[in-house]
CSV table of C-alpha atoms in Angstrom, one decimal:
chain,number,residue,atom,x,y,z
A,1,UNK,CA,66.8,101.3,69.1
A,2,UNK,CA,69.0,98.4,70.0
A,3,UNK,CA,70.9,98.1,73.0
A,4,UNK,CA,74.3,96.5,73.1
A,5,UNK,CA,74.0,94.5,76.3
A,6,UNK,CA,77.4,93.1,78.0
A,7,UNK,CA,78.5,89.5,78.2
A,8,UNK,CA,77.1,87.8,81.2
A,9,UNK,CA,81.0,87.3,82.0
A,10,UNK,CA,81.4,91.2,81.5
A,11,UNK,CA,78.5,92.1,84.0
A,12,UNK,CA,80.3,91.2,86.8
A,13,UNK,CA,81.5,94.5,88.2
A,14,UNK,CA,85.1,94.9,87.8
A,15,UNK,CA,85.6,96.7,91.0
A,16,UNK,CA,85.6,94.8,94.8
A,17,UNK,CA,86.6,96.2,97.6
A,18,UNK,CA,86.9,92.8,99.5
A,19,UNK,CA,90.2,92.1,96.9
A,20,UNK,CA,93.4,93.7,98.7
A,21,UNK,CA,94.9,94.9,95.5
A,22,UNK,CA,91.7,96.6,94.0
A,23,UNK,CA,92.0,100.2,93.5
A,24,UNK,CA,88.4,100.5,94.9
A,25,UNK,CA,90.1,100.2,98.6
A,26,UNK,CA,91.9,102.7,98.6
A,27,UNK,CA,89.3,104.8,97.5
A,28,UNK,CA,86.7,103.8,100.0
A,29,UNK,CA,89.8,104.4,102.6
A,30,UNK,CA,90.0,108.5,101.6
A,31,UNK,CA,86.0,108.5,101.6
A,32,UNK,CA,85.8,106.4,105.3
A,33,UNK,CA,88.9,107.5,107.0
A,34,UNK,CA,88.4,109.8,109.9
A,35,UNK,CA,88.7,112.9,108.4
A,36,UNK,CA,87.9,112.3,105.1
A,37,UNK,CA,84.5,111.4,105.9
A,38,UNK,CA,84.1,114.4,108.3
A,39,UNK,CA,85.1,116.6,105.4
A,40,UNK,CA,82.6,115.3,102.5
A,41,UNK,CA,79.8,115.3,105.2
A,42,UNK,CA,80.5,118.9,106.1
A,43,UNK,CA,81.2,120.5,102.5
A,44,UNK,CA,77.8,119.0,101.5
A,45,UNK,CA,76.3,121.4,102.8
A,46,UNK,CA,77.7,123.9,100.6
A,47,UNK,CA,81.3,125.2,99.4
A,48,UNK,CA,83.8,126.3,102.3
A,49,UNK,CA,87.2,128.1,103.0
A,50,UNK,CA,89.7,126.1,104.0
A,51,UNK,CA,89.6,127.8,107.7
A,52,UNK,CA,86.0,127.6,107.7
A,53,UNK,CA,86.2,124.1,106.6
A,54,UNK,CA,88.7,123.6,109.8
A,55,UNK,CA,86.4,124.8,112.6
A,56,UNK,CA,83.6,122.3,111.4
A,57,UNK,CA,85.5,119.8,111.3
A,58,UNK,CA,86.2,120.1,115.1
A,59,UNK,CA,90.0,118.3,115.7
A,60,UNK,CA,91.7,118.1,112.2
A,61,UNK,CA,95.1,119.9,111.8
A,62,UNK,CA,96.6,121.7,109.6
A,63,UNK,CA,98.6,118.9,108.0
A,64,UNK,CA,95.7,116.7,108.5
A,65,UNK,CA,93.0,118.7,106.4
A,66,UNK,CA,94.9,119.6,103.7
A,67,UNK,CA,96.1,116.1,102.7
A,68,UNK,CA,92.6,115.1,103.0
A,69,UNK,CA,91.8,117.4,100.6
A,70,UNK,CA,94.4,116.5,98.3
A,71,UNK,CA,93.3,112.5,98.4
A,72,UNK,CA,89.7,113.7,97.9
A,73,UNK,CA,90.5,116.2,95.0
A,74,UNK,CA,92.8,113.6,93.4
A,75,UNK,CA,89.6,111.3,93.6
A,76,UNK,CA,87.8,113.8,92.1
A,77,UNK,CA,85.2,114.2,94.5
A,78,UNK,CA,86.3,117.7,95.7
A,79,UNK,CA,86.6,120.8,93.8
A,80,UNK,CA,89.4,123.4,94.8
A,81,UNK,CA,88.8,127.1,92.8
A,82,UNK,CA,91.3,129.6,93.6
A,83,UNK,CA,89.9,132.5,93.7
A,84,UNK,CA,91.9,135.8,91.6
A,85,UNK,CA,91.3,137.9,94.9
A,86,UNK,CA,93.9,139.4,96.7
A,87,UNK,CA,94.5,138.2,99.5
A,88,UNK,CA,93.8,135.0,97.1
A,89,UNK,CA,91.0,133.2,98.6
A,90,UNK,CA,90.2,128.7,98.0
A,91,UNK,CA,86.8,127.7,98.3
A,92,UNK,CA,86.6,124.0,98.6
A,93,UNK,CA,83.6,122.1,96.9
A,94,UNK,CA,82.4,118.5,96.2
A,95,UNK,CA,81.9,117.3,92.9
A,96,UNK,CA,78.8,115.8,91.6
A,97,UNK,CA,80.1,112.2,91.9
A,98,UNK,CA,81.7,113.9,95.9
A,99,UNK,CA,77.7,114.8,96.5
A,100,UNK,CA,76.3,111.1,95.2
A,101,UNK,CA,79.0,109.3,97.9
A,102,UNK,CA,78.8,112.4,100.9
A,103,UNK,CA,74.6,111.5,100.4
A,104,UNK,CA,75.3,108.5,101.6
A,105,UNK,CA,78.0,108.9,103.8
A,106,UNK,CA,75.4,111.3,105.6
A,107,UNK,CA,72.9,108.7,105.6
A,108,UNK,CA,75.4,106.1,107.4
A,109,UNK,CA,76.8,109.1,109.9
A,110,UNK,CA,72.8,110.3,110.5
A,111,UNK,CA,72.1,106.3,111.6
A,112,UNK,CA,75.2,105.8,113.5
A,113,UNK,CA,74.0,109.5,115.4
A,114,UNK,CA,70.6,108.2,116.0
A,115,UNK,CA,71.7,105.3,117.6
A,116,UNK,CA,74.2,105.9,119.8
A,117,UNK,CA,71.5,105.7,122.9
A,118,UNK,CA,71.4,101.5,121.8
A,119,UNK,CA,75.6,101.8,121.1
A,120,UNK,CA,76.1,103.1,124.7
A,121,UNK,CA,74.0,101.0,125.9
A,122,UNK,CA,75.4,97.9,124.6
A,123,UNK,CA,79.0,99.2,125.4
A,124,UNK,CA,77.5,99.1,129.0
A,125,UNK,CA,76.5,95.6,129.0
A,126,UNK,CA,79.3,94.0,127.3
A,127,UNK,CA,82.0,95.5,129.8
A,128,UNK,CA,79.6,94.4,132.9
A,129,UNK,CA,80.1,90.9,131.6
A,130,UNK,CA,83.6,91.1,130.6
A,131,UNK,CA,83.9,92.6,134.4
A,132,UNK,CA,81.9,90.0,135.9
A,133,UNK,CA,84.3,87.2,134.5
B,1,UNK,CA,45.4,109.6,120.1
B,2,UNK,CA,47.7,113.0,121.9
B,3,UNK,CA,51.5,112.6,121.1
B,4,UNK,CA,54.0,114.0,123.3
B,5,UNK,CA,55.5,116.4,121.4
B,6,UNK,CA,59.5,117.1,122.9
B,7,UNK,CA,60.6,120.7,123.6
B,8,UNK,CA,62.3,122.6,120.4
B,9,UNK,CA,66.1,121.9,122.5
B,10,UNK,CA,65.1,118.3,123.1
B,11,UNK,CA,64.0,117.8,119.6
B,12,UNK,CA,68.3,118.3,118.3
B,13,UNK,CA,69.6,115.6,117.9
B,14,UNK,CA,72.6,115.1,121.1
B,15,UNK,CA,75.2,113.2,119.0
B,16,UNK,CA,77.2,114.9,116.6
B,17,UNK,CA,80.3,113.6,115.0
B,18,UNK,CA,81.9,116.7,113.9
B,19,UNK,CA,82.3,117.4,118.0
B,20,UNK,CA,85.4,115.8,118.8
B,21,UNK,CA,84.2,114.8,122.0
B,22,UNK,CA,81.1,113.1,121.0
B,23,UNK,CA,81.3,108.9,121.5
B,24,UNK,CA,79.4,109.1,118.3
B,25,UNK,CA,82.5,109.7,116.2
B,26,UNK,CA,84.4,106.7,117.5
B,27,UNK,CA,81.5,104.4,116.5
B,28,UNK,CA,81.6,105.9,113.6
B,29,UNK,CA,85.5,105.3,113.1
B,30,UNK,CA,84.8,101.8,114.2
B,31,UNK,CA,82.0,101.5,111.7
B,32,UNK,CA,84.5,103.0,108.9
B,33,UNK,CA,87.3,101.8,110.0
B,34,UNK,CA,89.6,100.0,106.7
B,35,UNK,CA,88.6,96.3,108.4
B,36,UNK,CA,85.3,97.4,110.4
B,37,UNK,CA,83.8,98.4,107.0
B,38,UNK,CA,84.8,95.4,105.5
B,39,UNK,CA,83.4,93.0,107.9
B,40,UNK,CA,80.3,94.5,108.4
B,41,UNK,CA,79.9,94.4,104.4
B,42,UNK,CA,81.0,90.4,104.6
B,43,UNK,CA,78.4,89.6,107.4
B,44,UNK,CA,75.7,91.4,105.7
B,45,UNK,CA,75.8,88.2,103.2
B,46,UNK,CA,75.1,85.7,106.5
B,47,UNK,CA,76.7,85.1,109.7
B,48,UNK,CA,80.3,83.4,109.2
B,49,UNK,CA,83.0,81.9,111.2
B,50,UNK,CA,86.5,84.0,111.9
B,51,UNK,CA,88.2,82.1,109.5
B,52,UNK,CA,85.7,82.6,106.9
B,53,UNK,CA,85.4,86.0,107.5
B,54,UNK,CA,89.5,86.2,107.6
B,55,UNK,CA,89.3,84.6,103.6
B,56,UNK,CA,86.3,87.3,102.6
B,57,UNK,CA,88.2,90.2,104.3
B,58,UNK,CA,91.4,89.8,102.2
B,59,UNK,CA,94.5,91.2,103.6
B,60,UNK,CA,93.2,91.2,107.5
B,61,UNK,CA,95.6,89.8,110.3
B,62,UNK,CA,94.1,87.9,112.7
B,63,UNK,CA,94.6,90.2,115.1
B,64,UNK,CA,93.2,92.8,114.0
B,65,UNK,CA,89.8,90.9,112.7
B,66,UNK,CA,89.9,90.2,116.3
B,67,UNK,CA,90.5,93.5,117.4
B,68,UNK,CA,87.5,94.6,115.2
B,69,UNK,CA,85.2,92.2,116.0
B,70,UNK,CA,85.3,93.3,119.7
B,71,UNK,CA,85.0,96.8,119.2
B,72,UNK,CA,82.0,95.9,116.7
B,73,UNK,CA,80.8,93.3,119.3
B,74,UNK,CA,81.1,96.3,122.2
B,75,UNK,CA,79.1,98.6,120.1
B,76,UNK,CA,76.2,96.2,120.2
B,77,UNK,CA,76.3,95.9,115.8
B,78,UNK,CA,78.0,92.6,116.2
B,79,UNK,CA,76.6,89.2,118.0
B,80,UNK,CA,79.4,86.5,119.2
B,81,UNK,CA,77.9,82.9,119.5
B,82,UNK,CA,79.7,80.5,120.9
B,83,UNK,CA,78.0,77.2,119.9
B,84,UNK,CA,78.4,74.0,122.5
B,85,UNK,CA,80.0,71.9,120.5
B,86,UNK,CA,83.7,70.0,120.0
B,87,UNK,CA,85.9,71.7,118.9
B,88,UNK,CA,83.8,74.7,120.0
B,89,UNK,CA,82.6,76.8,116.8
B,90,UNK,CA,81.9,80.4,116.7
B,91,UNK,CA,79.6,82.4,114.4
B,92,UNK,CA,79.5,85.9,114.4
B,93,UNK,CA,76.7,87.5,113.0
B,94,UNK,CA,75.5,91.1,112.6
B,95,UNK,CA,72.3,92.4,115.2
B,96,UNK,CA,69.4,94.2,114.1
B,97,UNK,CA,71.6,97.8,114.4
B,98,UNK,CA,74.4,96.0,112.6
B,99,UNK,CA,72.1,95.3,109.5
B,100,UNK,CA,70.5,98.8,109.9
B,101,UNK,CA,74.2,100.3,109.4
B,102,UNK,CA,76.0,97.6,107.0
B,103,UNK,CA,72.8,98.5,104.4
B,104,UNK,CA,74.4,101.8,104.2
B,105,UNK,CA,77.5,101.3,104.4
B,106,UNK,CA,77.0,98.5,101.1
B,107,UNK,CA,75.2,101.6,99.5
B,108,UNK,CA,78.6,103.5,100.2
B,109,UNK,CA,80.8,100.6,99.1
B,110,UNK,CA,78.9,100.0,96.2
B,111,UNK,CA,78.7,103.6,94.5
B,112,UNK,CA,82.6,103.8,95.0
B,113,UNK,CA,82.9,100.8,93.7
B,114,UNK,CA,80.8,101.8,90.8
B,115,UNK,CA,82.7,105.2,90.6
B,116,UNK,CA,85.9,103.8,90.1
B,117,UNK,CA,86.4,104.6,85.8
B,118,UNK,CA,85.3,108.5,87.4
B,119,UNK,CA,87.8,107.8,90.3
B,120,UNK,CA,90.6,106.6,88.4
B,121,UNK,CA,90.1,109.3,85.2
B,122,UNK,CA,90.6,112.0,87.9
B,123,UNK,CA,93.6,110.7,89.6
B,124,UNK,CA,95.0,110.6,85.8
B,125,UNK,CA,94.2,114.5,85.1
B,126,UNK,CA,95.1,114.9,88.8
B,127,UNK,CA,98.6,113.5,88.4
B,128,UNK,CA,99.0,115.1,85.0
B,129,UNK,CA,98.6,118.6,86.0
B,130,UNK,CA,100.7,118.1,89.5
B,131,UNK,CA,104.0,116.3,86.9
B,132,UNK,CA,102.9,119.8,84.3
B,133,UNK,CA,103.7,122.3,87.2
């Protein structure tokens, strides 16, 4: 079995989010933002209800939650499946490549959690010497 | 050896980010943030100077790298050093917590960044079904 491999010149990876224009950015915005990030850590535990998905996410709006969940659909890490029920019902999902980046934006949020005891306690220090000056 | 073994209600952990009180989710905004993401990612490389980090965050303001940098300073994941010299130089460089969180957030950037054909596919068949409707 042979294996093409790639041009040194074309191993380089073709997306940076350091460039302004890349698309990459924008991408790593709807996964980082504020509630985007709330809402892939929370469906990874399993699919949710648009409502349901609203109480975990303690603070979103209305307006807020559901273009979140348009960005992350659009990026195709969230699943939306209308239900034919009537009332009709839309469970919310991630996608497999939604699981592979909410797996490690759980792993960030779960070390950011577990230190917040240092955080505060830097927070303390640096305003006593701003204070002190 | 005995280890002190904490109560079941001690054992949870107290910060949470989906409570919207918890100081946890503003680190984590902070941490996330469009710029504080970025310039934890470029320091991870080796400390830099503010202009240096200004070129490697492209698109940032000066204001708000500065902006950032305090709020990443604050937090304790950021260390300012003023070096005695003329003109005075300043190198800002991450602390021990600052590594611990800009390893994951690298693994974050770089499976989006890797993602991207997935990412960009989707928004087509996103955008295609929307412009069919």
């Amino acid at each position: 079995m042979t294996t093409t491999r790639p041009a040194p010149e074309e191993q380089e990876l073709p997306f940076n989010v350091f460039a302004k224009a890349c698309p990459s950015r924008g991408t790593l915005e709807h996964v980082t933002g504020r509630w985007g990030a709330l809402t892939l850590g929370a469906l990874y535990e399993g699919s949710l209800r648009f409502n349901e998905l609203r109480r975990r996410v303690d603070g979103v709006s209305e307006k807020m939650l559901s273009q979140t969940l348009h960005a992350l659909e659009r990026d195709g890490l969230v699943h939306r499946e209308a239900q034919p029920t009537n009332p009709p019902r839309v469970d919310y999902e991630l996608t497999a490549l939604g699981r592979e980046v909410a797996e490690r934006l759980l792993s960030l949020i779960h070390c950011v959690e577990g230190s917040m005891e240092t955080v505060l306690r830097a927070r303390e220090r640096y305003d006593e010497t701003r204070g002190a000056r």
